[in-house]
Structures are given as structure tokens and as C-alpha cells.
């Protein structure tokens, strides 16, 4: 059978009017069934709070919302008090009041003289249509005696409890960790705390929201901890007695035949713990584990097998540096597995710097080398190249009213381009993916900016 060919087509281009070193993007609902696109960006590369990666910003963080036709609706400059880094300032679209228009939530700092102020931080709420501020709420750092790297680890997420929206805010990754759930009226619904000396996993750099047990109540994964959003109760913590570190990636994955969920994890912290690459079932029981040692830094699952099944990828690194010129990895090893059973699975190309995307809508993933530093090459699962989109990919999902998924890329001169397959046609499997609540939840989390691959677990 002839394999489908992909014809890369530029379907949108606009300029943000300033140089871009980092950019996050996500869809925004602006009412009457319409969706726009939001971009959060700065001239600086993403600023990390770890001492050996932190640098002083030369630019402010900005937020621009534009239509699918490229019309800029509004721009907001967050000013010099907000440090342009995903852990300092997460940005998240979520319709908490249920009016069909997303609010855009972010962590602001109201102290004009102290960029690292803890007491003057707040959660700000913007109207997704206009950028107008709809309210400011305290952002409480309950533990203020930490290093820079552990202090500024902020998260915003959200989900549904039997159709009722619940907003989640969180602080921490490595030490004391605090989560809060909020109702429509911003009254506190619940609090959840993990002490720095408590058993079990630390937080992950990614906190997916999914109804893992399919009971109508979403859960948030805080590392390998699964916390339901109704009361903030922990359902389980996988490997609680044997793992005290934090995993780089937590990736929910749905079996295409049975519809059952599992979740994939690659471990960064607690170097004495083995294995380092694992799959768990929906109740947190380990299904398989591979790779005996090392710092696992990047990973995904994607539908690359001939039968539509998932392949799991993990990258092990010896060291990492990050600064104004970007992020770099040394001494890399690549691992690919059959995601269901953990058996090695060979792919005919390097998976480094790749992001899965179903450009042609056929139910299988292509891969784009769109991680910062990649060349933008687009490959199918057999290794055929369909050209390059260049730039860095900030969003890889279906966010335009077009068949297939699209790629939103940004370029140093301030240009944004959206690429699609001119010949795309959505299969039934692709249409089912787009309708899944987890797909929309995952699109929101790409605005956090750390990982673009969540919805590929569908």
C-alpha cells in the first residue's frame, strides 16, 4: 500500500513586531464558538530559576492574542516585574465561570522594585477577548525559606468535576509542595500538601489533567501522585515506597482498542532508583520498567506502529546547560520501546528534538524536529522526510479549522508561521481524538510551555 505523502503548506503568517527568544502558545475560546490563538513571548530565552541556569532578563514578557486569520486582537505587556520563565510565570487559559470565554490566568508580581518578591505575587485573571484584568488573587508561597530553584516553581491547571470547572494552582517541585483547588467564585475548594520528607515521588515538570479512572471527575498528576479534583484526595502514588525523586515527564496514554488509560514516566531525580523508564496502569501499578540508570530528560509516546499502537521514547543525558543562548544536552542516549510491553522498538532515525504530530489526519503520527535547537525537519514513522518548517515549534495539535493537526512555529525575527498538510483528511480515529476532553486539556498545558506531546497519548 502506498504511504500518504505530506505537502507542507504555510496557512498563517504574522509578525509580533519584536525579536523572539522563547514563545509558548495555546488556543483560546473567545465566545460564540470561536477560537483564537494566544502567544506568550520574550526576546530572552526561557529563564530557569536554577542558579546555574538563571540570567537577568533583557526584555519583558508579553501576551498577544490573534485570530486564525492573523488579526491581532490585543497585546498585554506584563512589565519588568514578571520574569520571563515558565516556572516564574505560568500562563493558562481556562473558563472557570462557564460563560464560554476563556479567562487567561498567570502569576503576576505587583512590586515594581523587587522582581523576586514573594509577598506581592498574585494570580491575575484576564478576559480572553480583550485582555482586560478581571481580578487579582493572592498567590501564597507557604514556604519562603528555599533556594531560588525550589522557590519559583509555579503551576496553573484546571479540569472538570462532573461538568463543574475546578481551577488548580500549585507551588513546588522538589521540596515542600502545595496544591489548591478553586471553585467558580474563587472560593477555596481544597488544599493538598506534600512535605519535603514525605515518602513517594516529587512533582514533575508536567502535570497532566485526565479522568484516569473514567468516573466523571478529572485527576491531576503531580509526578506519580494522582489527585482527584473534587476534594483534593490522593488516589494513589505509584512506587511510593521505592521512589523519592521527580520524573521529567508524566504522559497519560489510552489504549486505542479498550479505551483503558495507563501512564508513562521517565525519571530525572533520585539517581539510585531503578528502573528509569516506566509504564503504570490506571491504578498506579507498574506494568513494565526499563533502563537501569541515568537522568532521563525528554520523552513521549506516539502512534508509530503499523497497527496504530504507541511507541515510547526517552532520552538519557549526561549533563545539561541552559542560558541566554539556549538549552544544550551532553552525552545523549536514545531509547525507544513498544509502549504496551516495554520491548525495544527500532525506529530508522534519531528521535532527539522530535515532537509527534498527525499532520495528515490518518491516525498515525509524524515527527518534527521542533524542540529548541532543532532544524524543523518533518518525518513520517518510516523516516521519509517531507521538508523543513524551520524555527521552533510552540504548538503541535489541531488548533485551526482545518483537517489534520498543525504546527505553530516561531522565528528569531518575531515571525509566527502556522504549517499544515495541504492534502490532510481526518480519519475517524483522528476526529475521535479531537473530541476527547483530554485533548483540549493537553492543548491548554502547552501554554505552560514545557512539553507539547501530551495529546499524543490518545
Short mmCIF file of C-alpha atoms in Angstrom, two decimals:
data_model
loop_
_atom_site.label_atom_id
_atom_site.label_comp_id
_atom_site.label_asym_id
_atom_site.label_seq_id
_atom_site.Cartn_x
_atom_site.Cartn_y
_atom_site.Cartn_z
CA UNK A 1 0.00 0.00 0.00
CA UNK A 2 1.36 3.42 -0.96
CA UNK A 3 2.20 5.59 2.02
CA UNK A 4 0.48 9.01 2.07
CA UNK A 5 2.63 11.97 1.12
CA UNK A 6 2.60 15.24 3.05
CA UNK A 7 2.68 18.62 1.34
CA UNK A 8 3.73 21.26 3.85
CA UNK A 9 1.73 24.44 3.39
CA UNK A 10 2.01 27.75 5.24
CA UNK A 11 -1.54 28.67 6.29
CA UNK A 12 -0.84 31.68 8.51
CA UNK A 13 1.96 34.19 8.96
CA UNK A 14 2.20 37.29 11.14
CA UNK A 15 4.83 39.36 12.90
CA UNK A 16 4.81 40.14 16.61
CA UNK A 17 6.98 43.18 15.98
CA UNK A 18 9.87 42.17 18.21
CA UNK A 19 12.56 39.52 18.34
CA UNK A 20 11.61 36.20 19.95
CA UNK A 21 13.86 34.03 22.10
CA UNK A 22 11.07 32.00 23.63
CA UNK A 23 7.36 31.60 22.90
CA UNK A 24 4.53 29.47 24.28
CA UNK A 25 1.18 29.16 22.53
CA UNK A 26 -2.30 27.79 23.16
CA UNK A 27 -5.85 28.08 21.78
CA UNK A 28 -8.25 30.50 23.49
CA UNK A 29 -12.06 30.35 23.32
CA UNK A 30 -13.37 33.87 22.73
CA UNK A 31 -17.11 33.17 22.66
CA UNK A 32 -19.78 32.19 20.11
CA UNK A 33 -17.86 29.00 19.34
CA UNK A 34 -14.80 30.91 18.08
CA UNK A 35 -11.19 30.12 18.96
CA UNK A 36 -8.21 32.43 18.76
CA UNK A 37 -4.53 31.75 19.44
CA UNK A 38 -2.50 33.19 22.30
CA UNK A 39 1.27 33.63 22.26
CA UNK A 40 3.37 34.35 25.36
CA UNK A 41 6.84 35.51 24.37
CA UNK A 42 10.01 37.43 25.14
CA UNK A 43 13.26 38.33 23.40
CA UNK A 44 15.06 36.27 26.06
CA UNK A 45 15.28 32.51 26.07
CA UNK A 46 13.22 30.88 28.82
CA UNK A 47 14.74 31.82 32.21
CA UNK A 48 15.16 28.96 34.66
CA UNK A 49 15.33 29.60 38.43
CA UNK A 50 18.19 27.12 38.96
CA UNK A 51 21.27 29.15 39.96
CA UNK A 52 23.50 27.75 37.20
CA UNK A 53 20.88 28.49 34.53
CA UNK A 54 19.35 31.77 35.72
CA UNK A 55 20.27 35.01 33.94
CA UNK A 56 18.94 38.55 34.17
CA UNK A 57 16.24 39.33 31.60
CA UNK A 58 16.78 41.97 28.93
CA UNK A 59 13.12 42.08 27.87
CA UNK A 60 9.62 41.84 29.33
CA UNK A 61 7.12 39.01 28.94
CA UNK A 62 4.26 39.77 26.55
CA UNK A 63 0.94 38.13 25.67
CA UNK A 64 -0.68 38.56 22.26
CA UNK A 65 -4.00 37.04 21.16
CA UNK A 66 -4.75 36.79 17.43
CA UNK A 67 -7.40 35.20 15.23
CA UNK A 68 -6.96 32.23 12.90
CA UNK A 69 -6.85 34.78 10.07
CA UNK A 70 -3.86 36.55 11.64
CA UNK A 71 -5.66 39.61 13.06
CA UNK A 72 -4.12 40.71 16.37
CA UNK A 73 -6.93 41.25 18.90
CA UNK A 74 -4.86 42.56 21.79
CA UNK A 75 -1.42 42.59 23.38
CA UNK A 76 -0.51 42.91 27.05
CA UNK A 77 3.00 43.62 28.34
CA UNK A 78 3.49 42.02 31.77
CA UNK A 79 6.15 44.59 32.61
CA UNK A 80 9.58 44.44 34.26
CA UNK A 81 8.34 42.79 37.49
CA UNK A 82 7.47 39.47 35.79
CA UNK A 83 10.46 37.28 34.94
CA UNK A 84 10.08 35.61 31.50
CA UNK A 85 10.31 31.99 32.60
CA UNK A 86 7.71 29.21 32.67
CA UNK A 87 8.34 28.43 36.35
CA UNK A 88 8.23 32.09 37.38
CA UNK A 89 5.14 32.85 35.30
CA UNK A 90 2.92 30.02 34.03
CA UNK A 91 0.11 31.19 31.72
CA UNK A 92 -3.05 29.11 31.40
CA UNK A 93 -6.41 29.56 29.58
CA UNK A 94 -9.44 28.23 31.50
CA UNK A 95 -13.13 29.09 31.52
CA UNK A 96 -13.79 28.98 35.27
CA UNK A 97 -17.05 30.92 35.23
CA UNK A 98 -18.55 28.80 32.43
CA UNK A 99 -19.56 31.64 30.11
CA UNK A 100 -17.90 30.14 27.02
CA UNK A 101 -14.99 32.59 27.07
CA UNK A 102 -11.60 31.55 28.43
CA UNK A 103 -10.00 33.60 31.12
CA UNK A 104 -6.22 33.71 30.87
CA UNK A 105 -4.56 33.13 34.24
CA UNK A 106 -0.97 33.97 35.11
CA UNK A 107 1.29 34.68 38.10
CA UNK A 108 1.92 38.41 38.39
CA UNK A 109 4.23 40.41 40.68
CA UNK A 110 2.89 43.77 41.85
CA UNK A 111 6.12 45.06 43.40
CA UNK A 112 7.79 47.42 40.90
CA UNK A 113 11.09 47.45 42.79
CA UNK A 114 11.61 43.75 43.58
CA UNK A 115 11.31 41.24 40.75
CA UNK A 116 11.64 38.29 43.16
CA UNK A 117 9.02 39.49 45.63
CA UNK A 118 7.08 36.70 47.31
CA UNK A 119 4.67 38.79 49.34
CA UNK A 120 3.49 40.80 46.33
CA UNK A 121 2.85 37.93 43.94
CA UNK A 122 -0.71 37.38 42.78
CA UNK A 123 -2.81 35.24 40.47
CA UNK A 124 -4.20 37.52 37.77
CA UNK A 125 -7.22 36.79 35.59
CA UNK A 126 -7.61 38.32 32.12
CA UNK A 127 -10.57 38.37 29.73
CA UNK A 128 -9.52 36.24 26.75
CA UNK A 129 -11.42 38.51 24.34
CA UNK A 130 -9.94 41.85 25.40
CA UNK A 131 -7.01 41.33 27.77
CA UNK A 132 -8.81 43.33 30.45
CA UNK A 133 -7.99 42.33 34.02
CA UNK A 134 -10.92 40.56 35.69
CA UNK A 135 -9.36 40.18 39.10
CA UNK A 136 -6.26 39.60 41.21
CA UNK A 137 -6.00 36.96 43.93
CA UNK A 138 -3.20 36.19 46.41
CA UNK A 139 -0.50 33.81 45.21
CA UNK A 140 0.73 32.43 48.51
CA UNK A 141 4.22 30.97 48.90
CA UNK A 142 3.74 28.94 52.08
CA UNK A 143 7.43 28.08 52.35
CA UNK A 144 9.55 31.21 51.86
CA UNK A 145 12.92 29.88 53.08
CA UNK A 146 14.02 27.98 49.98
CA UNK A 147 16.69 28.30 47.32
CA UNK A 148 15.82 30.18 44.15
CA UNK A 149 15.44 26.93 42.20
CA UNK A 150 12.90 25.38 44.57
CA UNK A 151 11.08 28.60 45.45
CA UNK A 152 9.93 29.63 41.99
CA UNK A 153 8.18 26.51 40.68
CA UNK A 154 4.67 27.68 39.89
CA UNK A 155 1.88 25.80 38.10
CA UNK A 156 -1.67 26.51 36.93
CA UNK A 157 -4.02 23.82 35.61
CA UNK A 158 -7.71 23.00 35.56
CA UNK A 159 -10.29 20.31 34.93
CA UNK A 160 -13.86 19.19 35.41
CA UNK A 161 -15.76 17.58 38.28
CA UNK A 162 -18.95 16.13 36.78
CA UNK A 163 -19.13 19.10 34.42
CA UNK A 164 -18.15 21.72 37.01
CA UNK A 165 -14.85 23.56 36.33
CA UNK A 166 -12.15 23.50 39.03
CA UNK A 167 -9.01 25.63 38.76
CA UNK A 168 -5.78 24.25 40.25
CA UNK A 169 -2.79 26.29 41.41
CA UNK A 170 0.42 24.81 42.77
CA UNK A 171 3.86 25.70 44.10
CA UNK A 172 6.91 23.46 44.34
CA UNK A 173 8.58 20.56 42.55
CA UNK A 174 11.44 19.26 44.67
CA UNK A 175 10.84 20.20 48.32
CA UNK A 176 7.61 21.15 50.09
CA UNK A 177 4.79 21.12 47.53
CA UNK A 178 1.36 22.75 47.79
CA UNK A 179 -1.72 22.43 45.59
CA UNK A 180 -5.02 24.32 45.79
CA UNK A 181 -8.37 23.76 44.09
CA UNK A 182 -10.69 26.73 43.39
CA UNK A 183 -14.43 26.95 42.68
CA UNK A 184 -16.19 29.17 40.13
CA UNK A 185 -16.35 32.05 42.62
CA UNK A 186 -12.65 31.63 43.53
CA UNK A 187 -13.53 30.23 46.93
CA UNK A 188 -11.05 27.62 48.13
CA UNK A 189 -12.35 24.12 47.40
CA UNK A 190 -9.44 22.07 48.79
CA UNK A 191 -5.74 22.07 49.64
CA UNK A 192 -3.19 19.29 49.20
CA UNK A 193 0.32 19.26 50.64
CA UNK A 194 3.36 17.02 50.21
CA UNK A 195 6.16 17.63 52.68
CA UNK A 196 9.77 17.55 51.55
CA UNK A 197 10.42 14.48 53.72
CA UNK A 198 7.20 12.63 52.89
CA UNK A 199 7.57 9.29 51.09
CA UNK A 200 6.81 8.99 47.40
CA UNK A 201 7.54 10.96 44.28
CA UNK A 202 8.20 14.68 43.99
CA UNK A 203 6.48 16.80 41.33
CA UNK A 204 7.04 16.52 37.59
CA UNK A 205 7.78 19.29 35.10
CA UNK A 206 4.43 18.41 33.59
CA UNK A 207 1.12 17.94 35.43
CA UNK A 208 -1.46 16.43 33.04
CA UNK A 209 -5.15 16.51 33.87
CA UNK A 210 -7.17 13.44 32.84
CA UNK A 211 -10.10 11.38 34.09
CA UNK A 212 -7.81 8.38 34.58
CA UNK A 213 -10.45 6.15 36.22
CA UNK A 214 -13.29 7.42 33.97
CA UNK A 215 -15.68 8.29 36.81
CA UNK A 216 -16.58 11.81 35.63
CA UNK A 217 -14.05 13.50 37.92
CA UNK A 218 -10.73 14.67 36.47
CA UNK A 219 -7.46 13.92 38.23
CA UNK A 220 -4.18 15.86 38.17
CA UNK A 221 -0.88 14.00 38.11
CA UNK A 222 1.59 15.59 40.48
CA UNK A 223 4.51 13.44 39.45
CA UNK A 224 3.39 9.87 40.06
CA UNK A 225 0.79 11.10 42.56
CA UNK A 226 -2.78 11.07 41.28
CA UNK A 227 -5.02 13.67 42.98
CA UNK A 228 -8.72 13.92 42.18
CA UNK A 229 -10.12 17.42 41.64
CA UNK A 230 -13.35 17.12 43.63
CA UNK A 231 -11.89 17.05 47.16
CA UNK A 232 -8.13 17.06 46.55
CA UNK A 233 -7.81 13.47 47.75
CA UNK A 234 -4.79 11.44 46.62
CA UNK A 235 -5.98 8.32 44.82
CA UNK A 236 -2.53 6.74 44.66
CA UNK A 237 1.19 7.40 44.48
CA UNK A 238 2.95 4.91 42.21
CA UNK A 239 6.08 3.32 43.70
CA UNK A 240 5.56 5.29 46.90
CA UNK A 241 7.98 3.18 48.94
CA UNK A 242 10.80 2.97 46.40
CA UNK A 243 10.97 6.34 44.60
CA UNK A 244 11.63 9.77 46.13
CA UNK A 245 12.71 11.69 43.06
CA UNK A 246 10.89 13.63 40.35
CA UNK A 247 10.09 12.50 36.85
CA UNK A 248 10.73 14.72 33.87
CA UNK A 249 7.59 13.64 32.01
CA UNK A 250 4.27 12.10 33.04
CA UNK A 251 2.34 11.06 29.91
CA UNK A 252 -1.17 9.53 30.10
CA UNK A 253 -1.79 7.01 27.29
CA UNK A 254 -5.07 5.48 26.15
CA UNK A 255 -5.33 2.02 24.61
CA UNK A 256 -6.99 2.50 21.19
CA UNK A 257 -8.87 -0.80 21.40
CA UNK A 258 -10.09 -0.96 25.01
CA UNK A 259 -10.11 2.74 25.89
CA UNK A 260 -8.25 1.98 29.13
CA UNK A 261 -5.72 4.52 30.42
CA UNK A 262 -2.16 3.99 31.57
CA UNK A 263 0.63 6.49 32.15
CA UNK A 264 4.25 6.72 31.10
CA UNK A 265 7.00 8.22 33.27
CA UNK A 266 10.69 8.95 32.75
CA UNK A 267 12.74 9.64 35.86
CA UNK A 268 15.11 12.54 36.35
CA UNK A 269 15.71 12.63 40.12
CA UNK A 270 16.65 10.06 42.80
CA UNK A 271 19.52 8.55 40.78
CA UNK A 272 19.78 5.43 42.96
CA UNK A 273 16.26 4.35 41.99
CA UNK A 274 15.90 1.84 39.17
CA UNK A 275 14.38 1.47 36.58
CA UNK A 276 14.24 4.91 34.95
CA UNK A 277 11.58 4.45 32.25
CA UNK A 278 8.21 3.02 33.31
CA UNK A 279 4.59 2.41 32.40
CA UNK A 280 1.83 2.18 35.03
CA UNK A 281 -1.82 1.18 34.77
CA UNK A 282 -4.72 3.46 35.67
CA UNK A 283 -4.47 2.49 39.36
CA UNK A 284 -0.71 3.17 39.63
CA UNK A 285 0.51 -0.43 39.42
CA UNK A 286 3.72 -0.86 37.46
CA UNK A 287 3.32 -2.65 34.12
CA UNK A 288 6.94 -2.50 33.00
CA UNK A 289 10.20 -0.72 33.71
CA UNK A 290 13.40 -0.40 31.67
CA UNK A 291 16.79 1.40 31.68
CA UNK A 292 18.76 0.83 34.86
CA UNK A 293 20.30 4.23 35.48
CA UNK A 294 20.66 7.83 34.35
CA UNK A 295 19.00 11.22 34.07
CA UNK A 296 16.06 10.89 31.66
CA UNK A 297 15.33 14.33 30.25
CA UNK A 298 12.87 14.10 27.35
CA UNK A 299 10.22 11.63 26.29
CA UNK A 300 6.90 10.99 24.56
CA UNK A 301 4.54 8.30 23.37
CA UNK A 302 3.25 8.37 19.79
CA UNK A 303 1.22 6.16 17.46
CA UNK A 304 4.01 4.90 15.22
CA UNK A 305 3.39 1.12 14.99
CA UNK A 306 1.77 -0.39 11.90
CA UNK A 307 -1.27 -1.42 13.93
CA UNK A 308 -1.69 2.10 15.32
CA UNK A 309 -0.11 1.21 18.66
CA UNK A 310 2.11 3.52 20.68
CA UNK A 311 5.90 3.72 20.72
CA UNK A 312 7.54 5.26 23.81
CA UNK A 313 10.71 7.35 23.62
CA UNK A 314 13.16 8.52 26.28
CA UNK A 315 16.44 10.46 26.11
CA UNK A 316 19.16 9.94 28.73
CA UNK A 317 21.66 12.75 29.17
CA UNK A 318 24.95 13.07 30.99
CA UNK A 319 24.67 16.82 31.55
CA UNK A 320 22.60 19.86 30.58
CA UNK A 321 23.36 23.56 30.29
CA UNK A 322 20.92 26.40 29.78
CA UNK A 323 21.28 30.15 29.46
CA UNK A 324 20.68 33.13 27.16
CA UNK A 325 21.89 31.14 24.13
CA UNK A 326 19.52 28.20 24.66
CA UNK A 327 19.43 24.73 26.18
CA UNK A 328 22.00 22.05 25.37
CA UNK A 329 22.37 18.36 26.27
CA UNK A 330 25.59 16.38 26.51
CA UNK A 331 26.30 12.62 26.34
CA UNK A 332 22.92 11.57 25.00
CA UNK A 333 21.48 8.07 24.67
CA UNK A 334 18.16 7.35 22.94
CA UNK A 335 15.67 4.62 23.88
CA UNK A 336 12.51 3.53 22.09
CA UNK A 337 10.06 0.87 23.26
CA UNK A 338 6.80 -0.77 22.41
CA UNK A 339 4.73 1.27 24.84
CA UNK A 340 2.44 -1.60 25.82
CA UNK A 341 5.01 -4.21 26.85
CA UNK A 342 8.33 -2.35 27.13
CA UNK A 343 10.07 -4.39 24.45
CA UNK A 344 12.73 -2.48 22.46
CA UNK A 345 11.32 -0.97 19.28
CA UNK A 346 13.64 0.18 16.48
CA UNK A 347 12.96 3.37 14.54
CA UNK A 348 15.01 4.26 11.44
CA UNK A 349 16.01 7.73 12.65
CA UNK A 350 17.15 9.68 15.69
CA UNK A 351 14.29 10.79 17.96
CA UNK A 352 16.27 13.63 19.55
CA UNK A 353 14.48 17.02 19.49
CA UNK A 354 11.34 15.48 17.97
CA UNK A 355 7.67 16.25 18.68
CA UNK A 356 4.82 13.97 17.46
CA UNK A 357 2.08 15.47 15.27
CA UNK A 358 -0.56 13.94 12.99
CA UNK A 359 -0.33 16.40 10.12
CA UNK A 360 -2.31 14.40 7.57
CA UNK A 361 -5.01 13.20 9.98
CA UNK A 362 -4.56 9.50 9.15
CA UNK A 363 -4.29 8.38 12.79
CA UNK A 364 -0.50 7.86 12.73
CA UNK A 365 1.99 10.39 13.99
CA UNK A 366 4.64 12.19 12.05
CA UNK A 367 7.59 13.74 13.90
CA UNK A 368 9.00 17.24 13.63
CA UNK A 369 12.40 18.26 14.98
CA UNK A 370 10.85 21.30 16.59
CA UNK A 371 12.38 21.38 20.08
CA UNK A 372 14.61 24.48 20.52
CA UNK A 373 17.76 23.86 18.52
CA UNK A 374 16.06 21.51 16.07
CA UNK A 375 16.04 22.13 12.32
CA UNK A 376 12.28 21.71 11.81
CA UNK A 377 12.53 18.60 9.62
CA UNK A 378 9.25 16.69 9.26
CA UNK A 379 9.48 12.88 9.11
CA UNK A 380 6.93 10.11 8.88
CA UNK A 381 7.22 6.98 11.04
CA UNK A 382 9.26 5.25 8.31
CA UNK A 383 11.86 8.03 8.21
CA UNK A 384 10.73 9.74 4.99
CA UNK A 385 11.41 13.47 5.05
CA UNK A 386 8.82 15.97 3.83
CA UNK A 387 10.89 19.11 4.20
CA UNK A 388 11.52 21.58 6.98
CA UNK A 389 9.40 24.18 8.70
CA UNK A 390 12.39 25.83 10.37
CA UNK A 391 12.08 27.73 13.61
CA UNK A 392 10.89 26.24 16.90
CA UNK A 393 7.52 24.55 17.37
CA UNK A 394 5.34 26.07 20.09
CA UNK A 395 2.14 24.14 19.35
CA UNK A 396 1.54 20.81 17.58
CA UNK A 397 -2.16 19.93 17.57
CA UNK A 398 -5.43 20.73 15.81
CA UNK A 399 -5.99 24.40 16.65
CA UNK A 400 -7.17 25.65 13.24
CA UNK A 401 -10.44 24.88 11.43
CA UNK A 402 -8.55 22.59 9.05
CA UNK A 403 -8.18 18.80 8.70
CA UNK A 404 -5.19 17.21 10.38
CA UNK A 405 -3.05 18.80 13.06
CA UNK A 406 -0.98 21.93 12.59
CA UNK A 407 2.41 23.28 13.66
CA UNK A 408 2.81 26.77 15.10
CA UNK A 409 6.44 27.82 14.68
CA UNK A 410 8.24 30.96 15.79
CA UNK A 411 11.38 32.54 14.37
CA UNK A 412 14.01 34.85 15.94
CA UNK A 413 12.92 37.92 13.92
CA UNK A 414 9.46 37.89 15.52
CA UNK A 415 7.61 35.93 12.83
CA UNK A 416 4.98 33.30 13.59
CA UNK A 417 4.04 30.77 10.90
CA UNK A 418 1.44 28.02 11.03
CA UNK A 419 2.08 24.97 8.85
CA UNK A 420 -0.37 22.27 7.76
CA UNK A 421 -0.59 19.41 5.27
CA UNK A 422 -2.32 20.67 2.13
CA UNK A 423 -3.64 17.13 1.49
CA UNK A 424 -4.82 16.29 5.00
CA UNK A 425 -8.05 14.35 5.54
CA UNK A 426 -9.19 13.35 9.02
CA UNK A 427 -9.81 9.69 9.73
CA UNK A 428 -12.47 8.59 12.20
CA UNK A 429 -9.75 7.93 14.77
CA UNK A 430 -8.38 11.45 14.36
CA UNK A 431 -11.84 13.01 14.78
CA UNK A 432 -12.40 10.96 17.94
CA UNK A 433 -9.09 12.24 19.34
CA UNK A 434 -10.01 15.87 18.75
CA UNK A 435 -13.30 15.38 20.64
CA UNK A 436 -11.70 13.76 23.68
CA UNK A 437 -11.68 16.07 26.75
CA UNK A 438 -8.05 15.10 27.41
CA UNK A 439 -7.09 16.55 24.02
CA UNK A 440 -8.38 20.01 24.95
CA UNK A 441 -6.83 19.80 28.43
CA UNK A 442 -3.48 18.99 26.84
CA UNK A 443 -3.68 21.91 24.42
CA UNK A 444 -4.04 24.25 27.40
CA UNK A 445 -0.97 22.79 29.08
CA UNK A 446 1.20 23.52 26.05
CA UNK A 447 0.82 27.12 27.20
CA UNK A 448 2.84 26.15 30.24
CA UNK A 449 5.49 25.61 27.62
CA UNK A 450 7.43 22.59 28.79
CA UNK A 451 6.10 19.78 26.67
CA UNK A 452 3.98 19.61 23.52
CA UNK A 453 3.33 15.89 23.37
CA UNK A 454 0.57 15.20 25.88
CA UNK A 455 -2.31 14.65 23.47
CA UNK A 456 -0.19 12.10 21.61
CA UNK A 457 -1.12 9.62 24.34
CA UNK A 458 -4.54 9.40 22.70
#
